[in-house]
Short mmCIF file of C-alpha atoms in Angstrom, two decimals:
data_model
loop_
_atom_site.label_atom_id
_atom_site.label_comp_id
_atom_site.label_asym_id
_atom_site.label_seq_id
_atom_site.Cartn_x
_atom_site.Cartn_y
_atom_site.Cartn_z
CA UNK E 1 -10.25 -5.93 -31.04
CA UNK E 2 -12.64 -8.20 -29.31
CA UNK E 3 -11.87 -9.85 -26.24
CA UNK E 4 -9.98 -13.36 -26.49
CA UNK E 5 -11.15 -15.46 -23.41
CA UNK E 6 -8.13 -17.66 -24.17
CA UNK E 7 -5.50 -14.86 -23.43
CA UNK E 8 -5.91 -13.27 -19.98
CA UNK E 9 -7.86 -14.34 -18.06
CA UNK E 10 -10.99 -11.74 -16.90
CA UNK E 11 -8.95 -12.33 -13.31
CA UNK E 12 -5.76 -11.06 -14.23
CA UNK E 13 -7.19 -8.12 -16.31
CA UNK E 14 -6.35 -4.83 -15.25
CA UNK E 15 -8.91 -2.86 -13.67
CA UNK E 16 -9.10 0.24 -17.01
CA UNK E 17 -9.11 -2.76 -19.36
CA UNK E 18 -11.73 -4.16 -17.37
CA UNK E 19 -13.84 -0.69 -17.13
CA UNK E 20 -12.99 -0.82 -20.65
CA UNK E 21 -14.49 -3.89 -21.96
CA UNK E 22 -17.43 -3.63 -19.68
CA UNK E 23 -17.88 -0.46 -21.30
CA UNK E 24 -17.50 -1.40 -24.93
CA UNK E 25 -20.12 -4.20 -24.42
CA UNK E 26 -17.39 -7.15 -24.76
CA UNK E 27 -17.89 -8.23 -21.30
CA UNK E 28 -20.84 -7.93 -18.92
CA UNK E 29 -20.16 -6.52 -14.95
CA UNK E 30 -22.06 -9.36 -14.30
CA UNK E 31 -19.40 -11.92 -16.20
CA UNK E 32 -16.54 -9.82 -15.04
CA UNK E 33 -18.32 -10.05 -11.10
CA UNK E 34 -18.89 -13.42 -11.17
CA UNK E 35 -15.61 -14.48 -12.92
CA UNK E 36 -14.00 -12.92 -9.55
CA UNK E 37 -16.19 -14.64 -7.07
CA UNK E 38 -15.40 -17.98 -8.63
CA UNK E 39 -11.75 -17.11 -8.50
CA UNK E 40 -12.37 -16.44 -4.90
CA UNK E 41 -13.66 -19.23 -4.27
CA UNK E 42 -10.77 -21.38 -5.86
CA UNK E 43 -7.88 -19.59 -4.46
CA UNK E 44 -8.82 -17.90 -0.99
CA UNK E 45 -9.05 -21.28 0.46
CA UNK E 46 -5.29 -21.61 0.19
CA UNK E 47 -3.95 -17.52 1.06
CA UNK E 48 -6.64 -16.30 3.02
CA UNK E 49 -6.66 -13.05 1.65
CA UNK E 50 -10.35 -12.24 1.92
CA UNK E 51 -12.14 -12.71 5.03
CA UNK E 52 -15.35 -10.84 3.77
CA UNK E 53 -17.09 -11.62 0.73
CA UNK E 54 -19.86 -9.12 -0.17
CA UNK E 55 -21.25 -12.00 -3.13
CA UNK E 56 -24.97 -11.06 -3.36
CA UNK E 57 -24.69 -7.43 -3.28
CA UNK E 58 -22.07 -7.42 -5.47
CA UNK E 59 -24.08 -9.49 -8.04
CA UNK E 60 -27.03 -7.07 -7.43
CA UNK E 61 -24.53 -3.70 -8.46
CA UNK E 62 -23.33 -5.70 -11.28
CA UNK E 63 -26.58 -6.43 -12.55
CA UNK E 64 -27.38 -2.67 -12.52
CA UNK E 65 -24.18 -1.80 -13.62
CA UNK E 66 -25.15 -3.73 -16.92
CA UNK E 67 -28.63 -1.96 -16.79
CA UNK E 68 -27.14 1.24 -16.88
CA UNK E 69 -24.54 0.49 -20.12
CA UNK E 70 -28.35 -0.76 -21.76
CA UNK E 71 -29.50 2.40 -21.39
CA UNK E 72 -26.32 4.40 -22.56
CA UNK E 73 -26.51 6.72 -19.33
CA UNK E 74 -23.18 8.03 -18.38
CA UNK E 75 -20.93 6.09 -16.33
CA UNK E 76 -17.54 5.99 -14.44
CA UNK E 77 -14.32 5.32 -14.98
CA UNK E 78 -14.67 2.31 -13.09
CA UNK E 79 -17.86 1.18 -13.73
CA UNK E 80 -18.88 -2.09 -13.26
CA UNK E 81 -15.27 -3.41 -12.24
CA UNK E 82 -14.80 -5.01 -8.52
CA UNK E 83 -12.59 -3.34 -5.88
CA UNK E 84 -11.52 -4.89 -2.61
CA UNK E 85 -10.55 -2.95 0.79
CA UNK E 86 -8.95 -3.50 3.45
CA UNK E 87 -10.92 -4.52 6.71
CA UNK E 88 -9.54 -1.83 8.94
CA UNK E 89 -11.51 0.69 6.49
CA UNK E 90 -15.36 1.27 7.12
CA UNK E 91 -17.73 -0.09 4.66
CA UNK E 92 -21.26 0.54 4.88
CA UNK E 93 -23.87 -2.28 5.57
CA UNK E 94 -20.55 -4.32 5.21
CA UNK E 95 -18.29 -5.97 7.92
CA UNK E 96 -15.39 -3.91 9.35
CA UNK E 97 -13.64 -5.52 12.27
CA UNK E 98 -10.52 -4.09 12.17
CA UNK E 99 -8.21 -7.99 12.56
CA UNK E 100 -9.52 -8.57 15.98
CA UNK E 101 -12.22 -10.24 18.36
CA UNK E 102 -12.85 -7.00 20.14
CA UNK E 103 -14.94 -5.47 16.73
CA UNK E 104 -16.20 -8.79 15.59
CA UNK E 105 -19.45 -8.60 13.93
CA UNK E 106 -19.20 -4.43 13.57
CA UNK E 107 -20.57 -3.28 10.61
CA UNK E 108 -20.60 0.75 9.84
CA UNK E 109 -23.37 2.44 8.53
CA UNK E 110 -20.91 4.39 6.36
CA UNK E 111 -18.46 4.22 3.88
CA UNK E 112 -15.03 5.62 4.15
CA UNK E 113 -14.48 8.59 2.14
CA UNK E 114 -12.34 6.58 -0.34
CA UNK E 115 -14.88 3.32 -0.71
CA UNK E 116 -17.47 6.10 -1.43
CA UNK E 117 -15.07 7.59 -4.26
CA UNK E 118 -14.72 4.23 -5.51
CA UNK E 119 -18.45 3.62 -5.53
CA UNK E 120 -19.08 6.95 -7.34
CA UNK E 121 -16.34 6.37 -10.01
CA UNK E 122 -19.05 2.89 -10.63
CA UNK E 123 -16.48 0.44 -8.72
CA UNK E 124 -18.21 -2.50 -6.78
CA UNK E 125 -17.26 -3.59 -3.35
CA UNK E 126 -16.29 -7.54 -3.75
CA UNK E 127 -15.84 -7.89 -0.35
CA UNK E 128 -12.98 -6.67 2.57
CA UNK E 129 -9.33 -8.29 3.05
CA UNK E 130 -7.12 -9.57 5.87
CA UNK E 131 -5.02 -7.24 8.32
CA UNK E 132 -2.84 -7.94 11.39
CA UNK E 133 -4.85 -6.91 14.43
CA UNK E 134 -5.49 -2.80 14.30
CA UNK E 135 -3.42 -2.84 11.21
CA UNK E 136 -0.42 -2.67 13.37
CA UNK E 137 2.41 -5.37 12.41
CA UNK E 138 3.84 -5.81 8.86
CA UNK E 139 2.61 -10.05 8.73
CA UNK E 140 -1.21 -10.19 8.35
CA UNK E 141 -2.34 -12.67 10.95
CA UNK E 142 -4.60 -12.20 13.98
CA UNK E 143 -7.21 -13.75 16.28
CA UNK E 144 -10.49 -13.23 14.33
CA UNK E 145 -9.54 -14.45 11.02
CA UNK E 146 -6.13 -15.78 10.98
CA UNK E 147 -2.63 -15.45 8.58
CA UNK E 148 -3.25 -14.78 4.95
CA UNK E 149 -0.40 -16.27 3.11
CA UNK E 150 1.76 -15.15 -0.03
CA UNK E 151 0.49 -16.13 -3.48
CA UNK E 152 3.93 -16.94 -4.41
CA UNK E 153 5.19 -19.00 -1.32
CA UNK E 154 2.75 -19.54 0.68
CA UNK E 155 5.18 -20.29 3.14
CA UNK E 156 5.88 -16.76 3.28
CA UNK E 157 4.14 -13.27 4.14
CA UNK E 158 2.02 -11.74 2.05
CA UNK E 159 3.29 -8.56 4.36
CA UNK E 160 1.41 -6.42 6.47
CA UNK E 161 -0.51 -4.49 7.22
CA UNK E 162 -2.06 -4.33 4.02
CA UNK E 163 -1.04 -7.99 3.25
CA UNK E 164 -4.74 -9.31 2.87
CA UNK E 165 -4.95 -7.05 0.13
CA UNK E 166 -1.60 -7.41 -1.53
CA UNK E 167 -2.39 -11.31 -1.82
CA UNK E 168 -5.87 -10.65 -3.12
CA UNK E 169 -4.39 -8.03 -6.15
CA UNK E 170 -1.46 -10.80 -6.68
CA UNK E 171 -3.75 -13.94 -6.78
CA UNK E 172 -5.99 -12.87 -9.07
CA UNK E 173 -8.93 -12.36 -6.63
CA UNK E 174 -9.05 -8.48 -7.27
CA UNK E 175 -8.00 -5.85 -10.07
CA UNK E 176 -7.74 -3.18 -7.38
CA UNK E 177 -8.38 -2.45 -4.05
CA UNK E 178 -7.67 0.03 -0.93
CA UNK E 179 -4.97 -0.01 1.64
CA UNK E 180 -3.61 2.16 4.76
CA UNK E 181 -0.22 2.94 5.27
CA UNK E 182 1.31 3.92 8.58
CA UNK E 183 4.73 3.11 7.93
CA UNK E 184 5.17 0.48 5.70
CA UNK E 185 1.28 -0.57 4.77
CA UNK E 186 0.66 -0.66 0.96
CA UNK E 187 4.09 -0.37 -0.38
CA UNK E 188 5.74 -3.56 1.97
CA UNK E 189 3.11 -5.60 1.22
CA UNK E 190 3.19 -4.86 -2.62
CA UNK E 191 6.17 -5.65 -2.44
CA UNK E 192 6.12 -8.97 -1.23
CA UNK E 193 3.40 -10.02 -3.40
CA UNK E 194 4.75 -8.05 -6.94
CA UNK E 195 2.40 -5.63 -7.09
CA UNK E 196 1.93 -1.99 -7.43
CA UNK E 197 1.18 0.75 -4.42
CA UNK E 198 1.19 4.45 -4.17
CA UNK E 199 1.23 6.17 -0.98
CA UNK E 200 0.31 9.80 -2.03
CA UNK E 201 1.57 12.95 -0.12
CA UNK E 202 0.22 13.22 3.27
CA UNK E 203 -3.41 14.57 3.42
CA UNK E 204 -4.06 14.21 -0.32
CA UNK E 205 -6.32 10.98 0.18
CA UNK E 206 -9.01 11.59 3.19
CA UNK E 207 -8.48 9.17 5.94
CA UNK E 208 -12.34 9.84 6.69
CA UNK E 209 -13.78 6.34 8.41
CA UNK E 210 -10.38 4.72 9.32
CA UNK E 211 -9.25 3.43 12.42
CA UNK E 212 -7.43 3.97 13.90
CA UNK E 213 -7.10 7.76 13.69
CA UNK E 214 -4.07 8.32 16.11
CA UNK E 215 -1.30 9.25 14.97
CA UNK E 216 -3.11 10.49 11.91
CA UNK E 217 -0.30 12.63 10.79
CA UNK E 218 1.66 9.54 9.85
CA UNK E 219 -1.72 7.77 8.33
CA UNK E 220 -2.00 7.27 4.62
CA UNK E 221 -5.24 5.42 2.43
CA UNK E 222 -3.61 4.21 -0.86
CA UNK E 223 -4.59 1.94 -4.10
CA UNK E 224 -3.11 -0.79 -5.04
CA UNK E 225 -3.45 -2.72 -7.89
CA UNK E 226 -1.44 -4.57 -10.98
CA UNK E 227 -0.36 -1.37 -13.11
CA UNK E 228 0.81 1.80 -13.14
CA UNK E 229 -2.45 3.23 -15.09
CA UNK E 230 -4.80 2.09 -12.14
CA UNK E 231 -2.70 3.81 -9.36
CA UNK E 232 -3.09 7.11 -11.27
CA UNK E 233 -6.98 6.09 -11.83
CA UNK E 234 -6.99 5.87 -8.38
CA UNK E 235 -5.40 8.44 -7.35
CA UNK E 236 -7.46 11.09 -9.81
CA UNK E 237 -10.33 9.59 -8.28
CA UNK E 238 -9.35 9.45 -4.26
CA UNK E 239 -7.48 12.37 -3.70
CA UNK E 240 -9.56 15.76 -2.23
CA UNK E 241 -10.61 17.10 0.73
CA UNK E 242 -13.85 15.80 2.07
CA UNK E 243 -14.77 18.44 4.63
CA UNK E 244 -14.02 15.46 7.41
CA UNK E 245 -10.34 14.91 7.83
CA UNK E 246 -8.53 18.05 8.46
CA UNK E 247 -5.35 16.98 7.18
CA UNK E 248 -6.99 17.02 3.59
CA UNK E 249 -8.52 20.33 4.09
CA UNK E 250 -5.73 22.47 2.50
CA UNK E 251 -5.36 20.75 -0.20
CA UNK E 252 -7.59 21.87 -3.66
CA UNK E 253 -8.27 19.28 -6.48
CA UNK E 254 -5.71 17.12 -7.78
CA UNK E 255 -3.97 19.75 -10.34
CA UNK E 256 -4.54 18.68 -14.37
CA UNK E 257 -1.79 16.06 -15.33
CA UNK E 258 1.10 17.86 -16.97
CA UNK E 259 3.10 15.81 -19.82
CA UNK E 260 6.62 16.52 -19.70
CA UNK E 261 9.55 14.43 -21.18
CA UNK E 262 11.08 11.97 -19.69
CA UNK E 263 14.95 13.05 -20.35
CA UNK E 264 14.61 16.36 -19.27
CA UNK E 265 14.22 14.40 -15.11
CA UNK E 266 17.12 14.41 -13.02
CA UNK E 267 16.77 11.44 -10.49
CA UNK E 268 19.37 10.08 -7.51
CA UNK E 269 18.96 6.32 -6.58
CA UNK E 270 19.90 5.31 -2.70
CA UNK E 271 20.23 2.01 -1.20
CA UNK E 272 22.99 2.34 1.87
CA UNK E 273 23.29 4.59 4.36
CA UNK E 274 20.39 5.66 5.74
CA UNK E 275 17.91 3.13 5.87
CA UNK E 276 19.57 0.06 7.60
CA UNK E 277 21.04 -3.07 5.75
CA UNK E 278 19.79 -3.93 2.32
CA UNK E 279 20.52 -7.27 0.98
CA UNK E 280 22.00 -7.60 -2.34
CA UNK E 281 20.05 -8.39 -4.49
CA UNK E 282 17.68 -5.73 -3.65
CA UNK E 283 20.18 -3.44 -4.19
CA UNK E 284 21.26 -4.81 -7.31
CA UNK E 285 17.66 -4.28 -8.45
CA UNK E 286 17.32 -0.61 -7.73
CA UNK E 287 20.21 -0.41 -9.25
CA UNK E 288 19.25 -2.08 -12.42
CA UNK E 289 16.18 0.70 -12.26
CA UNK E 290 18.26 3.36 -12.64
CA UNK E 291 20.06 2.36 -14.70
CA UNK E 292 17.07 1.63 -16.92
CA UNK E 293 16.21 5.13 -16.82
CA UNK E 294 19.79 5.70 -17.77
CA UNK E 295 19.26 4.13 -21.20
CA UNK E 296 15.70 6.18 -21.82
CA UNK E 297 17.72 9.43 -21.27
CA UNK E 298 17.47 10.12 -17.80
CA UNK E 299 19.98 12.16 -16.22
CA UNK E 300 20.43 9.25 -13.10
CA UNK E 301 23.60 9.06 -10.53
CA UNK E 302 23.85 7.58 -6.65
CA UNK E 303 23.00 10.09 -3.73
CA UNK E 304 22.98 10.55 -0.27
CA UNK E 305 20.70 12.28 2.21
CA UNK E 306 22.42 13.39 4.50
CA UNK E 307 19.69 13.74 7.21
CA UNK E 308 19.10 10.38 6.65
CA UNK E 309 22.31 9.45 7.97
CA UNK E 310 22.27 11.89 10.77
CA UNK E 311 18.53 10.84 12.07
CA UNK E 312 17.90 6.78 11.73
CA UNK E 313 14.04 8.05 10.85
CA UNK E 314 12.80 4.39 12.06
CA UNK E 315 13.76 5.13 15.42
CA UNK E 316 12.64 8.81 15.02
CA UNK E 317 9.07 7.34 14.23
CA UNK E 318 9.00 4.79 17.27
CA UNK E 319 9.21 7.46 19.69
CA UNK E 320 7.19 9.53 18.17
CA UNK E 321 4.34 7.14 17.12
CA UNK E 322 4.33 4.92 20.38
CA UNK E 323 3.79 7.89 22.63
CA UNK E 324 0.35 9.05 20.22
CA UNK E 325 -1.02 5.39 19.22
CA UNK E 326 -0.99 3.80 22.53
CA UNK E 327 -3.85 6.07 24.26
CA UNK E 328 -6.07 4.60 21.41
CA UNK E 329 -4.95 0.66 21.99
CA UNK E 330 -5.27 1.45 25.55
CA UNK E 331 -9.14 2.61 24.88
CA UNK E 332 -10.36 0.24 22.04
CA UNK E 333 -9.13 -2.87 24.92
CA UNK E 334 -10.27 -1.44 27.86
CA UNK E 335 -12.09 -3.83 29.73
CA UNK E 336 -11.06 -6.48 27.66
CA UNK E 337 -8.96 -10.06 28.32
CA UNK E 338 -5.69 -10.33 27.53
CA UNK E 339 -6.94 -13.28 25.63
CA UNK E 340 -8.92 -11.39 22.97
CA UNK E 341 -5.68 -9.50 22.14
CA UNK E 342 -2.95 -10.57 19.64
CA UNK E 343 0.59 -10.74 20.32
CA UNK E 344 1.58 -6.86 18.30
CA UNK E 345 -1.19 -5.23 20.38
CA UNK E 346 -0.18 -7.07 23.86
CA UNK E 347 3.46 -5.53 22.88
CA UNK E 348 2.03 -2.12 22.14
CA UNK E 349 0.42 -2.05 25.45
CA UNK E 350 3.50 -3.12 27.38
CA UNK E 351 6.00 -0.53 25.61
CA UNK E 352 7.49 2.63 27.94
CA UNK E 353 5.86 6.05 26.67
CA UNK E 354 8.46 8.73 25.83
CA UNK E 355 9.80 10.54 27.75
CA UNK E 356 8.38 13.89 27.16
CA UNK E 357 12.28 15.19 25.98
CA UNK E 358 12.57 12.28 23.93
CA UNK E 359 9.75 13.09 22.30
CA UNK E 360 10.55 16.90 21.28
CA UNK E 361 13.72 15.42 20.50
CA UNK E 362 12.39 13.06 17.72
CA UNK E 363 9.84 15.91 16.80
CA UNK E 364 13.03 18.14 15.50
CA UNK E 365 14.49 14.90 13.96
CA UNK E 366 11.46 14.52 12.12
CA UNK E 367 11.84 18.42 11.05
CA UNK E 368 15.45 17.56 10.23
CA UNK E 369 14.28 14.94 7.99
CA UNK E 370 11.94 16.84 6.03
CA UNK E 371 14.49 19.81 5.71
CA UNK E 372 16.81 17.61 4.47
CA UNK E 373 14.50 15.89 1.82
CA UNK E 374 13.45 19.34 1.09
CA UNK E 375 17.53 20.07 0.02
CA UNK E 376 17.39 17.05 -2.49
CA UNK E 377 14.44 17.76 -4.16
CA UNK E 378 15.48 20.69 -4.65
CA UNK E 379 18.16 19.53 -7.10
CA UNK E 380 16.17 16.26 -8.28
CA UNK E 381 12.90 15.46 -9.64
CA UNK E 382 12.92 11.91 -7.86
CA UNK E 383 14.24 9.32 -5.47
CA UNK E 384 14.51 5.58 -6.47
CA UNK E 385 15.05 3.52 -2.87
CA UNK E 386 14.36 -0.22 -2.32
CA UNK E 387 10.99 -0.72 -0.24
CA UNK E 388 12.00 -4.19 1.88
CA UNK E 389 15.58 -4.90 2.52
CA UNK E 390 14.72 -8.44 1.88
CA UNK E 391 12.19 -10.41 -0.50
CA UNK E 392 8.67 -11.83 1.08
CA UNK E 393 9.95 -13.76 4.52
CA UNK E 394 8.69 -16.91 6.29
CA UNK E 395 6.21 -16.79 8.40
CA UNK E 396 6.26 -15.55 11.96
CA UNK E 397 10.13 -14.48 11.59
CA UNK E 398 11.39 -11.77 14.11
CA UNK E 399 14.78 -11.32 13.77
CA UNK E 400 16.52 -11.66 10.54
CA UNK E 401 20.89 -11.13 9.17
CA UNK E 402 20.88 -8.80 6.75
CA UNK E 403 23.28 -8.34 4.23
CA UNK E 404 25.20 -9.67 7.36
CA UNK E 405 24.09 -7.81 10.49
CA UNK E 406 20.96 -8.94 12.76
CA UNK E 407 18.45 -6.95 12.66
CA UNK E 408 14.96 -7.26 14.32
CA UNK E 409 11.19 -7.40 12.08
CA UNK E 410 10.48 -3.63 12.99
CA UNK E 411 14.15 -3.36 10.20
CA UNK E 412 11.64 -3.90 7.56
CA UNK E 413 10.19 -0.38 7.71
CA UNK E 414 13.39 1.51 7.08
CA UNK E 415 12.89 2.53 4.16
CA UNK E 416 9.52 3.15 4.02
CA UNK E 417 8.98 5.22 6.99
CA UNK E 418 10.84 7.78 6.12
CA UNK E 419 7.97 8.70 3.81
CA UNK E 420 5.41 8.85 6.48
CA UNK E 421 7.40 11.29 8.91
CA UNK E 422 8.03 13.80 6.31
CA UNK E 423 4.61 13.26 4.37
CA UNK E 424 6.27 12.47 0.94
CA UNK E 425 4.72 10.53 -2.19
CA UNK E 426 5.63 6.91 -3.01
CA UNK E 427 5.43 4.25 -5.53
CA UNK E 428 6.08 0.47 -4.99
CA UNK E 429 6.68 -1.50 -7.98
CA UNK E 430 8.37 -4.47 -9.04
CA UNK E 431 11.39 -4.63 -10.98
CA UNK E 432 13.30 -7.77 -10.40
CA UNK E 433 12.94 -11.53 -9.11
CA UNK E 434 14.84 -13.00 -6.44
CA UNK E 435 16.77 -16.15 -6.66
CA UNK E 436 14.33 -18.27 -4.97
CA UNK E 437 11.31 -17.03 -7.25
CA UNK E 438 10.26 -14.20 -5.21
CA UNK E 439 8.98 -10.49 -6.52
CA UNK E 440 11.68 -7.86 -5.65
CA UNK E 441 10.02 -3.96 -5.49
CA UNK E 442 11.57 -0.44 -5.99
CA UNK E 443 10.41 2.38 -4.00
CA UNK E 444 9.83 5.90 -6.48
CA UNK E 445 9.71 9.05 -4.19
CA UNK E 446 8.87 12.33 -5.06
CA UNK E 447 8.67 15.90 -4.06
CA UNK E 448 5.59 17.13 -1.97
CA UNK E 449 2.40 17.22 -4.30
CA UNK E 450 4.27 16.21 -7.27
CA UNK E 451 2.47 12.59 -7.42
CA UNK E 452 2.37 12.44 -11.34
CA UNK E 453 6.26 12.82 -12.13
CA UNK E 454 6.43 9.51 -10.07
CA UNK E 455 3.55 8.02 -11.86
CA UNK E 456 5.45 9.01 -14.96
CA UNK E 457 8.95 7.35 -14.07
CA UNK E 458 7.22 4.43 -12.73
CA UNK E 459 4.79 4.47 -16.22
CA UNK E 460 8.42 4.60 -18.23
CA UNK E 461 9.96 1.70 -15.61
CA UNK E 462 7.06 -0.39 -16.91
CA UNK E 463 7.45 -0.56 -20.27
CA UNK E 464 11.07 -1.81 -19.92
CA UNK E 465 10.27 -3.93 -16.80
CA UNK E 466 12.44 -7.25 -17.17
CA UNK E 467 9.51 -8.62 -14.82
CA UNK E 468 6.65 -7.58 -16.95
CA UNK E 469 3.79 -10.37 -17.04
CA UNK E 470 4.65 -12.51 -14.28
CA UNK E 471 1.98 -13.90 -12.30
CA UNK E 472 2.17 -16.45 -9.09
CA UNK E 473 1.19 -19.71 -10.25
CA UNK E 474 -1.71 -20.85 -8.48
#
């Protein structure tokens, strides 16, 4: 079928349908490029989701991506088809300045490991997207090139701190792009703006040319984009050691995708206790996710973890993260006025260390944790969680009630970081709508390595989505 130019737009086209029609000769890179730029152009103005925009050399690989389709040499799976990254991850030639004054006007001379897989797999760099300040805070706003806003509301947060990127993916100004996750990174801001996220296990995606590298046990790269099909794209295509990041080292190639059906998964959904207040009508959608599954034949029922109840694992991670990330705010500001600093790094700087008992303390929590995830999966194939306790939020909010307790921003994370202590794989994806409008997001966790059983659950979610085909209207 030949491409209608009346249906979906070339914006809001997947990136494989993309590769796809670039590849069939239905669409030029060049077309597809430039359709993007324009977009850019439009919409940025109003959500400041891209604060780099790599226009001219983007043309020039699109007009040798089309070159190479003339000639019928063989090309990638993502030839010809824009990406986007966030700004805290090197590009070569290309601004990187990390959200703040102190690194304006850096530009590496190399790419990340992960914009270089990209590149091979024929992806072009459209440019680099917004971050709060040393991608530490979960609202995208900073100094150097201010708040990026939600594509939905853009009274609201597009998230942080990969929310530059979240609102680029939602608005249309990117089929796919790059985030890093710390605690929260590419699956809270995904699921603010209604996209999808995958935070693989620990070490399988090289965090090669990423700052900051402390505490890199708890640092993640991940895709995001607008389907399922394009996370596991991705992930084929990202995940590998690179012979720089040690974390990555042990791990071989990603193992050959296994089919396996559907009904023969047992999976446990969670909302409360263990990760703080949830409001309602997040719950109500994770609930409405399993039992979705329910009605394709999964064996689904409620859980609990109990580790998760015995060890808070947000407060397990601020002691343990605070004590190893500080040292490396402490040295990229040295020297520096307070003035060139954003609020989330001033409050870095100004927090107590741990005390060296706390910290061993929260180092067996964190064991706890992972022992005790290690006891579920070993009866279940996956978790279903929310991501946010709460839909997108205004702007600049701090404190927030919560399914009627007060709870400060740092709340946000609680479900999410529990992933990053213990190393485990992720999905964010939408699966319900909030009164006011807004995207709501379940979280999909899985066992250690096992990234493709999510995939598939969140694949089968997909196809029964009751928010399938909704788009911010900008």
């Amino acid at each position: 079928m030949k491409y209608n130019k009346t249906s979906i737009p070339l914006y809001y086209q997947e990136a494989h349908s993309l590769a796809k029609l670039i590849r069939d000769k239905e669409v030029s890179a060049t077309e597809v490029v430039q359709t993007h730029l324009d977009r850019i152009g439009t919409v940025n103005p109003n959500i400041n989701a891209m604060v780099t925009v790599n226009a001219e050399k983007a043309l020039l690989a699109a007009k040798e991506a089309d070159q190479a389709i003339a000639k019928g040499v063989k090309i990638g799976p993502l030839h010809g088809v824009p990406f986007t990254v966030k700004d805290s991850i090197d590009t070569a030639n290309v601004l990187t300045q990390r959200g703040s004054p102190i690194f304006q006007g850096r530009i590496p001379e190399e790419d990340a490991t992960s914009v270089a897989r990209m590149k091979q797999a024929g992806g072009i760099l459209l440019g680099k997207t917004n971050l709060p300040e040393f991608s530490y805070w979960i609202e995208s706003d900073n100094l150097l090139t201010g708040r990026s806003k939600n594509p939905w509301d853009l009274t609201r947060t597009p998230g942080g701190s990969s929310g530059g990127e979240s609102a680029a993916i939602a608005a249309g100004l990117s089929p796919i792009g790059l985030g890093t996750d710390l605690a929260i990174s590419v699956r809270g801001p995904a699921a603010q703006t209604g996209i999808v996220s995958l935070k693989a296990t620990h070490g399988r995606i090289p965090m090669s040319g990423i700052w900051p590298r402390a505490p890199r046990r708890f640092w993640h790269v991940g895709p995001m984009a607008r389907s399922i099909k394009d996370l596991e794209i991705a992930l084929s295509l990202l995940a590998g050691p690179d012979g720089l990041d040690g974390f990555s080292s042990g791990f071989g190639a990603l193992q050959t995708k296994k089919a396996r059906d559907i009904k023969t998964l047992k999976i446990g959904w969670l909302v409360e206790p263990g990760f703080g207040p949830i409001d309602p009508e997040v719950a109500k959608t994770v609930q409405n996710a399993a039992e979705s599954l329910a009605t394709l034949g999964v064996t689904v029922e409620p859980v609990r973890i109990p580790a998760l109840e015995k060890d808070f694992a947000l407060e397990v991670f601020n002691r343990l993260h605070i004590m190893e990330m500080k040292p490396a705010f402490e040295e990229a500001v040295k020297a520096k006025s307070q003035n060139e600093i954003y609020k989330m790094a001033q409050t870095m700087l100004s927090l107590p260390e741990t005390s060296m008992k706390d910290y061993i303390e929260a180092e067996q929590a964190g064991e706890r944790l992972r022992d005790g995830f290690a006891t579920y999966f070993s009866k279940y194939d996956a978790l279903i969680t929310p991501v946010l306790p709460i839909p997108a939020h205004k702007h600049g909010v701090e404190e927030f009630i919560i399914n009627g307790q007060k709870v400060d921003a740092t709340y946000l994370q609680g479900a999410t970081v529990p992933l990053n202590i213990t190393g485990l794989p992720g999905i964010s994806m939408r699966y319900g709508t909030s009164k006011e409008g807004l995207p709501i997001n379940i979280q999909i966790v899985g066992k250690w390595l096992d990234e493709y059983t999510i995939l598939h659950v969140a694949s089968a979610l997909e196809s029964v989505s009751p928010t399938a085909g909704l788009l911010p209207n900008l």
